[in-house]
Amino acid sequence: MKNQSLSSNIDWICIIIYVLLVFMGWLNIYSSSLSSTEGTYEKQAIFIALSVPLIFILLYIDGKFYEKYASIIFVVSLLSLLGLFAFGKTIAGQRCWYAIGSFTLQPSEFAKAATSLALAKYLSDTQINLKDVNRQMQALAIVFLPVMLILPQPDPGSAMIYSIFIIVLFREGLPSWYVWTGFVTILLFMLTLVLEPQYVILMALLVIVLIHFKSRIGDRNIVLSAILFAIISGFVLSVNYVFTNVFKQHHRDRFNILLGKEVDMKGIGYNTNQSEIAVGSGGWFGKGFLEGTQTKGGFVPEQHTDYIFTTVGEEWGFIGSLVVVTLFAGLFLRIIYLAERQKTKFSRVYGYCVAGILFTHFFVNIAMVVGVFPTIGVPLPFFSYGGSGLWGFTILLFIFIKMDANKVNEW
């Protein structure tokens, strides 16, 4: 068992899905950028070709290497993010890239794999118990360190992806109130943007009173309920101030468009409106490869990057979109299945991180394209144009594939 070849242990299902997604992604990049003079699809072909030796390197490295040097990889990743403030190149108002001639590299795309390794390394320690507050703070620090370096770039889309690590931590024993707190915070924030604050506070009071009487809690917890209500009230009353004074204008516009408070089809809402038109015009079977009128006319901005799924919807239709969604779903479920079969906690936790990151990117991107999520710049894994994104996701996935292939050598 110990000397079995890599090819006999490797999960070919994940690799086949990966190849299909990358190939289909390139076809859509080709279609969406055919009229461009920038050579986008040629560059993506080069990025894909360079992914092949990268995959062989990742699979050649011993699986234990990733666990042994996880902390060092994480520190190097943090330093690469920190270095952007001094040496980064600013593109479209974001200081997210290192420029080497005409080539750019975005370290935040690689930081996701590094953070996953660091979190898996920390949680695999036999002494770790996430019921302990100190351990909770240490685990959360691993997640929030890269976030604090990514947010000021500013790159809120990449920073938001790290929220999925809370679910991974919950899977490994983090108290559920962390998840509920996050969910309730988002819900209260969105409700306050739609309703008047006093109505949201009244709704919160009714919910707390109902929970109080249903649970038959004692006098001591009446004080805790009162404190909770005071915290919620303070948060709700601060939402409008934060929204007006902390959020930038384009962020406010995107939330207002999403919530139906503004209709600006020629301004900030143009991207979303055009993407919805493109996806909806595809019908059941699509207009055909290279036949999309929205795509060929260049009506959807950034169609080869964040809005690449609009090409799928227009040219491949509902059926083609369903095939793409099914492939992604199959990959997520396969990774989770393999994660549960791992013999070490390190590999299992890392597998859940991989599935979580890929799913969050997929969900947010699709939701953004169809207009149920604000436009924040989150690429679709293996589909969106970009070398850093493709290589970052490739590294993330194939490290896990190597770990899974190595499990026959685990005891």
CSV table of C-alpha atoms in Angstrom, one decimal:
chain,number,residue,atom,x,y,z
A,1,MET,CA,0.0,0.0,0.0
A,2,LYS,CA,2.7,2.4,0.9
A,3,ASN,CA,4.5,2.3,-2.5
A,4,GLN,CA,1.4,2.6,-4.7
A,5,SER,CA,1.9,5.0,-7.6
A,6,LEU,CA,0.4,8.5,-7.5
A,7,SER,CA,-1.6,7.8,-10.7
A,8,SER,CA,-3.5,4.9,-9.0
A,9,ASN,CA,-4.4,6.9,-5.9
A,10,ILE,CA,-5.2,10.3,-7.5
A,11,ASP,CA,-8.8,11.4,-7.7
A,12,TRP,CA,-9.4,11.6,-11.4
A,13,ILE,CA,-13.0,12.7,-10.9
A,14,CYS,CA,-11.8,16.1,-9.5
A,15,ILE,CA,-9.2,16.4,-12.3
A,16,ILE,CA,-11.7,15.7,-15.1
A,17,ILE,CA,-14.1,18.2,-13.7
A,18,TYR,CA,-11.2,20.7,-13.4
A,19,VAL,CA,-10.2,20.2,-17.0
A,20,LEU,CA,-13.8,20.5,-18.2
A,21,LEU,CA,-14.3,23.8,-16.3
A,22,VAL,CA,-11.0,25.3,-17.4
A,23,PHE,CA,-11.7,24.4,-21.1
A,24,MET,CA,-15.3,25.7,-20.9
A,25,GLY,CA,-14.1,28.8,-19.3
A,26,TRP,CA,-11.6,29.4,-22.1
A,27,LEU,CA,-14.3,28.9,-24.7
A,28,ASN,CA,-16.4,31.6,-23.0
A,29,ILE,CA,-13.4,34.0,-22.7
A,30,TYR,CA,-12.7,33.4,-26.4
A,31,SER,CA,-16.3,34.3,-27.3
A,32,SER,CA,-16.5,37.4,-25.0
A,33,SER,CA,-13.1,38.8,-26.1
A,34,LEU,CA,-13.0,37.8,-29.8
A,35,SER,CA,-13.5,41.4,-30.9
A,36,SER,CA,-11.0,42.7,-28.5
A,37,THR,CA,-7.5,43.8,-29.7
A,38,GLU,CA,-5.9,43.0,-26.3
A,39,GLY,CA,-5.4,39.3,-27.1
A,40,THR,CA,-7.3,38.2,-23.9
A,41,TYR,CA,-8.0,34.6,-25.0
A,42,GLU,CA,-4.5,34.1,-26.2
A,43,LYS,CA,-3.1,35.2,-22.8
A,44,GLN,CA,-5.6,32.9,-21.0
A,45,ALA,CA,-4.4,30.0,-23.2
A,46,ILE,CA,-0.8,30.8,-22.0
A,47,PHE,CA,-2.0,30.9,-18.4
A,48,ILE,CA,-3.7,27.5,-18.9
A,49,ALA,CA,-0.6,26.1,-20.5
A,50,LEU,CA,1.6,27.3,-17.6
A,51,SER,CA,-0.9,25.6,-15.2
A,52,VAL,CA,0.2,22.2,-16.5
A,53,PRO,CA,3.8,22.3,-15.1
A,54,LEU,CA,2.4,23.9,-11.9
A,55,ILE,CA,0.1,20.9,-11.4
A,56,PHE,CA,2.9,18.5,-11.9
A,57,ILE,CA,5.0,20.3,-9.3
A,58,LEU,CA,2.2,20.4,-6.8
A,59,LEU,CA,1.6,16.6,-7.3
A,60,TYR,CA,5.3,15.8,-7.2
A,61,ILE,CA,5.9,17.5,-3.8
A,62,ASP,CA,5.5,15.2,-0.9
A,63,GLY,CA,2.1,15.7,0.8
A,64,LYS,CA,3.7,16.1,4.2
A,65,PHE,CA,5.5,19.2,2.9
A,66,TYR,CA,2.3,21.2,2.9
A,67,GLU,CA,1.7,20.4,6.6
A,68,LYS,CA,5.3,20.8,7.7
A,69,TYR,CA,5.7,24.2,6.1
A,70,ALA,CA,2.2,25.5,6.4
A,71,SER,CA,3.2,28.3,8.9
A,72,ILE,CA,6.1,29.5,6.7
A,73,ILE,CA,3.9,29.5,3.6
A,74,PHE,CA,1.3,31.6,5.5
A,75,VAL,CA,3.9,34.1,6.8
A,76,VAL,CA,5.3,34.5,3.2
A,77,SER,CA,1.8,35.1,2.0
A,78,LEU,CA,1.2,37.8,4.6
A,79,LEU,CA,4.5,39.5,3.6
A,80,SER,CA,3.5,39.4,0.0
A,81,LEU,CA,0.2,41.2,0.9
A,82,LEU,CA,2.0,43.7,3.1
A,83,GLY,CA,4.5,44.5,0.3
A,84,LEU,CA,1.8,45.7,-1.9
A,85,PHE,CA,1.5,48.9,0.1
A,86,ALA,CA,5.1,49.8,-0.9
A,87,PHE,CA,5.6,48.1,-4.2
A,88,GLY,CA,2.1,47.3,-5.5
A,89,LYS,CA,0.7,48.6,-8.8
A,90,THR,CA,-2.6,50.5,-8.7
A,91,ILE,CA,-5.2,49.4,-11.3
A,92,ALA,CA,-8.7,50.9,-11.3
A,93,GLY,CA,-8.1,52.4,-7.9
A,94,GLN,CA,-7.0,49.1,-6.3
A,95,ARG,CA,-3.4,48.4,-5.2
A,96,CYS,CA,-3.7,44.7,-5.5
A,97,TRP,CA,-0.9,43.7,-8.0
A,98,TYR,CA,2.8,43.3,-8.4
A,99,ALA,CA,3.9,44.4,-11.9
A,100,ILE,CA,6.8,42.6,-13.6
A,101,GLY,CA,7.0,44.3,-17.0
A,102,SER,CA,3.6,43.8,-18.6
A,103,PHE,CA,2.8,40.8,-16.3
A,104,THR,CA,0.9,41.3,-13.1
A,105,LEU,CA,0.5,39.0,-10.1
A,106,GLN,CA,-2.3,39.3,-7.5
A,107,PRO,CA,-1.0,37.8,-4.1
A,108,SER,CA,-4.5,37.8,-2.6
A,109,GLU,CA,-5.4,34.9,-4.9
A,110,PHE,CA,-2.7,32.8,-3.5
A,111,ALA,CA,-3.3,33.9,0.1
A,112,LYS,CA,-6.5,31.8,0.2
A,113,ALA,CA,-4.5,28.5,-0.1
A,114,ALA,CA,-1.9,29.8,2.4
A,115,THR,CA,-4.6,30.7,4.9
A,116,SER,CA,-6.3,27.3,4.4
A,117,LEU,CA,-3.0,25.5,5.1
A,118,ALA,CA,-2.3,27.6,8.2
A,119,LEU,CA,-5.8,27.1,9.6
A,120,ALA,CA,-5.6,23.4,9.0
A,121,LYS,CA,-2.2,23.2,10.6
A,122,TYR,CA,-3.5,25.1,13.7
A,123,LEU,CA,-6.6,23.0,14.1
A,124,SER,CA,-4.8,19.7,13.6
A,125,ASP,CA,-2.9,20.3,16.9
A,126,THR,CA,-4.1,17.7,19.3
A,127,GLN,CA,-4.3,20.3,22.1
A,128,ILE,CA,-6.7,22.5,20.2
A,129,ASN,CA,-10.2,22.9,21.6
A,130,LEU,CA,-12.4,25.5,20.0
A,131,LYS,CA,-14.6,25.7,23.1
A,132,ASP,CA,-11.7,27.6,24.7
A,133,VAL,CA,-12.0,31.4,24.1
A,134,ASN,CA,-8.2,31.8,23.7
A,135,ARG,CA,-8.2,29.1,21.0
A,136,GLN,CA,-11.1,30.8,19.3
A,137,MET,CA,-9.3,34.1,19.2
A,138,GLN,CA,-6.1,32.5,17.8
A,139,ALA,CA,-8.0,30.7,15.1
A,140,LEU,CA,-9.9,33.8,14.1
A,141,ALA,CA,-6.7,35.8,14.1
A,142,ILE,CA,-5.3,33.4,11.3
A,143,VAL,CA,-8.4,34.3,9.3
A,144,PHE,CA,-8.5,38.0,9.9
A,145,LEU,CA,-4.8,38.8,9.4
A,146,PRO,CA,-5.0,38.5,5.6
A,147,VAL,CA,-8.4,40.2,5.6
A,148,MET,CA,-6.9,43.3,7.4
A,149,LEU,CA,-4.2,43.5,4.7
A,150,ILE,CA,-6.6,42.9,1.8
A,151,LEU,CA,-9.4,45.4,2.8
A,152,PRO,CA,-7.2,48.5,2.5
A,153,GLN,CA,-6.1,47.7,-1.0
A,154,PRO,CA,-9.2,48.1,-1.3
A,155,ASP,CA,-10.5,44.6,-2.3
A,156,PRO,CA,-13.7,43.9,-0.4
A,157,GLY,CA,-14.6,41.0,-2.7
A,158,SER,CA,-11.5,39.0,-1.9
A,159,ALA,CA,-11.8,39.9,1.8
A,160,MET,CA,-15.4,38.8,2.0
A,161,ILE,CA,-14.4,35.3,0.8
A,162,TYR,CA,-12.6,34.7,4.1
A,163,SER,CA,-16.0,34.7,5.9
A,164,ILE,CA,-16.4,31.1,4.8
A,165,PHE,CA,-13.6,30.0,7.2
A,166,ILE,CA,-16.1,30.7,10.0
A,167,ILE,CA,-18.2,27.7,8.7
A,168,VAL,CA,-15.1,25.6,8.6
A,169,LEU,CA,-14.3,26.5,12.2
A,170,PHE,CA,-17.9,25.8,13.2
A,171,ARG,CA,-17.5,22.3,11.6
A,172,GLU,CA,-14.4,21.8,13.9
A,173,GLY,CA,-16.1,22.9,17.1
A,174,LEU,CA,-16.5,26.7,17.1
A,175,PRO,CA,-19.6,27.6,19.1
A,176,SER,CA,-22.6,28.1,16.9
A,177,TRP,CA,-23.3,31.6,18.3
A,178,TYR,CA,-20.5,32.9,16.0
A,179,VAL,CA,-22.4,31.8,12.9
A,180,TRP,CA,-25.7,33.1,14.2
A,181,THR,CA,-24.2,36.4,15.2
A,182,GLY,CA,-22.8,36.9,11.7
A,183,PHE,CA,-26.1,35.9,10.1
A,184,VAL,CA,-28.2,38.2,12.3
A,185,THR,CA,-25.8,41.1,11.8
A,186,ILE,CA,-26.2,40.8,8.0
A,187,LEU,CA,-30.0,40.5,8.3
A,188,LEU,CA,-30.3,43.5,10.6
A,189,PHE,CA,-28.0,45.5,8.4
A,190,MET,CA,-30.1,44.8,5.2
A,191,LEU,CA,-33.4,45.3,7.0
A,192,THR,CA,-32.3,48.7,8.3
A,193,LEU,CA,-31.5,49.8,4.8
A,194,VAL,CA,-35.0,48.9,3.7
A,195,LEU,CA,-37.1,49.8,6.8
A,196,GLU,CA,-37.0,52.6,9.3
A,197,PRO,CA,-34.7,51.8,12.3
A,198,GLN,CA,-37.5,51.9,14.8
A,199,TYR,CA,-39.4,49.2,13.0
A,200,VAL,CA,-36.3,46.9,12.9
A,201,ILE,CA,-35.8,47.5,16.7
A,202,LEU,CA,-39.4,46.7,17.4
A,203,MET,CA,-39.1,43.5,15.4
A,204,ALA,CA,-35.9,42.6,17.3
A,205,LEU,CA,-37.7,43.2,20.6
A,206,LEU,CA,-40.6,41.0,19.7
A,207,VAL,CA,-38.3,38.1,18.7
A,208,ILE,CA,-36.3,38.4,22.0
A,209,VAL,CA,-39.5,38.5,24.0
A,210,LEU,CA,-40.8,35.4,22.2
A,211,ILE,CA,-37.6,33.5,22.7
A,212,HIS,CA,-37.5,34.6,26.4
A,213,PHE,CA,-41.0,33.2,27.2
A,214,LYS,CA,-40.6,30.1,25.0
A,215,SER,CA,-37.4,29.1,26.6
A,216,ARG,CA,-38.7,29.8,30.1
A,217,ILE,CA,-35.4,31.4,31.1
A,218,GLY,CA,-34.9,32.7,34.6
A,219,ASP,CA,-34.5,36.2,36.0
A,220,ARG,CA,-30.8,36.2,35.6
A,221,ASN,CA,-31.1,35.8,31.8
A,222,ILE,CA,-33.7,38.7,31.7
A,223,VAL,CA,-30.7,41.0,32.2
A,224,LEU,CA,-28.8,39.2,29.5
A,225,SER,CA,-31.8,39.6,27.1
A,226,ALA,CA,-32.0,43.3,28.0
A,227,ILE,CA,-28.2,43.7,27.2
A,228,LEU,CA,-28.7,41.9,23.9
A,229,PHE,CA,-31.6,44.2,23.0
A,230,ALA,CA,-29.5,47.2,23.9
A,231,ILE,CA,-26.6,45.9,21.6
A,232,ILE,CA,-29.0,45.2,18.7
A,233,SER,CA,-30.6,48.6,19.1
A,234,GLY,CA,-27.2,50.4,19.1
A,235,PHE,CA,-26.2,48.5,16.0
A,236,VAL,CA,-29.4,49.2,14.1
A,237,LEU,CA,-29.2,52.9,15.0
A,238,SER,CA,-25.6,53.0,13.7
A,239,VAL,CA,-26.3,51.4,10.3
A,240,ASN,CA,-27.4,54.5,8.5
A,241,TYR,CA,-24.4,56.5,9.8
A,242,VAL,CA,-22.0,53.7,8.7
A,243,PHE,CA,-23.7,53.3,5.4
A,244,THR,CA,-23.5,57.1,4.7
A,245,ASN,CA,-20.1,57.9,6.1
A,246,VAL,CA,-18.0,54.8,6.0
A,247,PHE,CA,-19.2,53.1,2.7
A,248,LYS,CA,-18.0,54.7,-0.5
A,249,GLN,CA,-20.5,56.1,-2.9
A,250,HIS,CA,-20.2,53.2,-5.4
A,251,HIS,CA,-20.8,50.7,-2.6
A,252,ARG,CA,-23.9,52.6,-1.5
A,253,ASP,CA,-25.1,52.8,-5.1
A,254,ARG,CA,-24.7,49.0,-5.5
A,255,PHE,CA,-26.7,48.3,-2.3
A,256,ASN,CA,-29.4,50.7,-3.3
A,257,ILE,CA,-29.7,49.2,-6.7
A,258,LEU,CA,-29.9,45.7,-5.2
A,259,LEU,CA,-32.6,46.7,-2.7
A,260,GLY,CA,-34.6,48.5,-5.4
A,261,LYS,CA,-34.1,52.0,-3.8
A,262,GLU,CA,-32.4,53.3,-7.0
A,263,VAL,CA,-32.8,52.5,-10.7
A,264,ASP,CA,-29.8,53.7,-12.6
A,265,MET,CA,-29.6,51.7,-15.8
A,266,LYS,CA,-27.0,53.9,-17.4
A,267,GLY,CA,-24.8,54.4,-14.4
A,268,ILE,CA,-23.9,52.1,-11.5
A,269,GLY,CA,-26.6,49.7,-12.4
A,270,TYR,CA,-25.6,49.3,-16.0
A,271,ASN,CA,-23.4,46.2,-15.5
A,272,THR,CA,-26.1,44.3,-13.6
A,273,ASN,CA,-28.9,45.4,-16.0
A,274,GLN,CA,-26.9,44.3,-19.1
A,275,SER,CA,-25.9,41.0,-17.5
A,276,GLU,CA,-29.5,40.2,-16.6
A,277,ILE,CA,-30.5,41.0,-20.2
A,278,ALA,CA,-27.7,38.7,-21.6
A,279,VAL,CA,-28.5,35.8,-19.3
A,280,GLY,CA,-32.3,36.1,-19.9
A,281,SER,CA,-31.9,36.4,-23.7
A,282,GLY,CA,-30.4,32.9,-23.9
A,283,GLY,CA,-33.6,31.1,-23.4
A,284,TRP,CA,-33.5,27.3,-23.0
A,285,PHE,CA,-30.8,26.4,-25.4
A,286,GLY,CA,-28.9,29.7,-26.0
A,287,LYS,CA,-28.2,31.6,-29.2
A,288,GLY,CA,-25.2,29.4,-30.1
A,289,PHE,CA,-21.4,29.7,-29.7
A,290,LEU,CA,-20.2,33.1,-30.9
A,291,GLU,CA,-23.7,34.1,-31.7
A,292,GLY,CA,-24.6,36.1,-28.5
A,293,THR,CA,-25.6,39.6,-29.5
A,294,GLN,CA,-24.9,41.1,-26.1
A,295,THR,CA,-21.6,39.4,-26.0
A,296,LYS,CA,-20.5,40.3,-29.6
A,297,GLY,CA,-21.7,43.8,-29.1
A,298,GLY,CA,-19.7,44.3,-25.9
A,299,PHE,CA,-22.7,45.5,-24.0
A,300,VAL,CA,-21.6,43.8,-20.7
A,301,PRO,CA,-18.5,45.4,-19.2
A,302,GLU,CA,-15.8,43.1,-17.8
A,303,GLN,CA,-17.6,40.2,-19.4
A,304,HIS,CA,-14.4,38.1,-19.7
A,305,THR,CA,-13.7,38.5,-15.9
A,306,ASP,CA,-16.3,38.9,-13.2
A,307,TYR,CA,-19.3,38.7,-15.7
A,308,ILE,CA,-18.1,35.7,-17.7
A,309,PHE,CA,-21.2,33.7,-16.7
A,310,THR,CA,-23.3,36.1,-18.8
A,311,THR,CA,-21.7,34.5,-21.9
A,312,VAL,CA,-22.7,31.1,-20.7
A,313,GLY,CA,-26.3,32.2,-20.2
A,314,GLU,CA,-26.6,34.0,-23.5
A,315,GLU,CA,-24.9,31.5,-25.8
A,316,TRP,CA,-25.5,28.2,-24.0
A,317,GLY,CA,-28.9,29.0,-22.5
A,318,PHE,CA,-30.5,27.5,-19.5
A,319,ILE,CA,-29.4,24.0,-20.4
A,320,GLY,CA,-25.7,25.0,-20.8
A,321,SER,CA,-25.8,27.0,-17.6
A,322,LEU,CA,-27.3,24.0,-15.8
A,323,VAL,CA,-24.4,21.9,-17.1
A,324,VAL,CA,-21.8,24.4,-15.7
A,325,VAL,CA,-23.6,24.6,-12.4
A,326,THR,CA,-23.8,20.8,-12.2
A,327,LEU,CA,-20.1,20.5,-12.8
A,328,PHE,CA,-19.3,23.0,-10.0
A,329,ALA,CA,-21.7,21.3,-7.7
A,330,GLY,CA,-20.2,17.9,-8.5
A,331,LEU,CA,-16.7,19.3,-7.7
A,332,PHE,CA,-17.9,20.8,-4.3
A,333,LEU,CA,-19.6,17.5,-3.3
A,334,ARG,CA,-16.6,15.4,-4.4
A,335,ILE,CA,-14.2,17.5,-2.4
A,336,ILE,CA,-16.4,17.3,0.7
A,337,TYR,CA,-16.7,13.5,0.2
A,338,LEU,CA,-13.0,13.1,0.0
A,339,ALA,CA,-12.4,15.4,3.0
A,340,GLU,CA,-14.5,13.2,5.1
A,341,ARG,CA,-12.4,10.2,4.1
A,342,GLN,CA,-9.1,11.7,5.1
A,343,LYS,CA,-7.1,10.0,7.8
A,344,THR,CA,-5.6,13.2,9.3
A,345,LYS,CA,-7.4,16.2,10.7
A,346,PHE,CA,-5.0,18.5,8.7
A,347,SER,CA,-6.1,17.1,5.4
A,348,ARG,CA,-9.8,17.0,6.3
A,349,VAL,CA,-9.8,20.7,7.5
A,350,TYR,CA,-7.9,21.8,4.4
A,351,GLY,CA,-10.4,19.9,2.2
A,352,TYR,CA,-13.3,21.8,3.8
A,353,CYS,CA,-11.5,25.1,3.3
A,354,VAL,CA,-11.0,24.3,-0.4
A,355,ALA,CA,-14.7,23.4,-0.9
A,356,GLY,CA,-15.8,26.5,1.1
A,357,ILE,CA,-13.6,28.9,-0.9
A,358,LEU,CA,-14.6,27.5,-4.3
A,359,PHE,CA,-18.3,27.4,-3.3
A,360,THR,CA,-18.3,31.0,-2.0
A,361,HIS,CA,-16.7,32.3,-5.2
A,362,PHE,CA,-19.1,30.4,-7.3
A,363,PHE,CA,-22.2,31.5,-5.3
A,364,VAL,CA,-21.3,35.2,-5.0
A,365,ASN,CA,-20.3,35.4,-8.7
A,366,ILE,CA,-23.5,33.8,-10.0
A,367,ALA,CA,-25.6,35.8,-7.6
A,368,MET,CA,-23.9,39.0,-8.7
A,369,VAL,CA,-24.5,38.3,-12.4
A,370,VAL,CA,-28.2,37.6,-12.0
A,371,GLY,CA,-28.7,40.7,-9.8
A,372,VAL,CA,-29.3,39.2,-6.3
A,373,PHE,CA,-26.0,40.3,-4.9
A,374,PRO,CA,-24.1,43.6,-5.2
A,375,THR,CA,-21.3,43.9,-7.7
A,376,ILE,CA,-18.1,43.5,-5.7
A,377,GLY,CA,-15.6,41.9,-8.1
A,378,VAL,CA,-15.4,38.1,-7.3
A,379,PRO,CA,-14.2,35.9,-10.1
A,380,LEU,CA,-15.8,32.6,-11.1
A,381,PRO,CA,-13.3,29.8,-10.4
A,382,PHE,CA,-11.5,28.4,-13.5
A,383,PHE,CA,-13.8,30.5,-15.8
A,384,SER,CA,-12.9,34.2,-15.3
A,385,TYR,CA,-9.9,35.6,-17.1
A,386,GLY,CA,-6.7,36.0,-15.2
A,387,GLY,CA,-3.5,34.1,-14.5
A,388,SER,CA,-3.4,34.8,-10.7
A,389,GLY,CA,-7.0,33.6,-10.3
A,390,LEU,CA,-6.5,30.5,-12.3
A,391,TRP,CA,-3.2,29.6,-10.7
A,392,GLY,CA,-4.5,30.4,-7.2
A,393,PHE,CA,-7.5,28.1,-7.6
A,394,THR,CA,-5.3,25.5,-9.2
A,395,ILE,CA,-2.9,25.5,-6.3
A,396,LEU,CA,-5.8,25.4,-3.8
A,397,LEU,CA,-7.4,22.4,-5.5
A,398,PHE,CA,-4.3,20.3,-6.4
A,399,ILE,CA,-2.7,20.6,-3.0
A,400,PHE,CA,-5.8,18.8,-1.7
A,401,ILE,CA,-5.7,16.3,-4.5
A,402,LYS,CA,-2.1,15.5,-3.5
A,403,MET,CA,-3.1,15.1,0.1
A,404,ASP,CA,-6.0,12.8,-0.8
A,405,ALA,CA,-3.6,10.7,-3.0
A,406,ASN,CA,-1.2,10.5,-0.1
A,407,LYS,CA,-3.8,9.2,2.4
A,408,VAL,CA,-2.8,5.6,1.7
A,409,ASN,CA,0.5,6.3,3.4
A,410,GLU,CA,-1.2,7.7,6.5
A,411,TRP,CA,-1.5,5.7,9.6
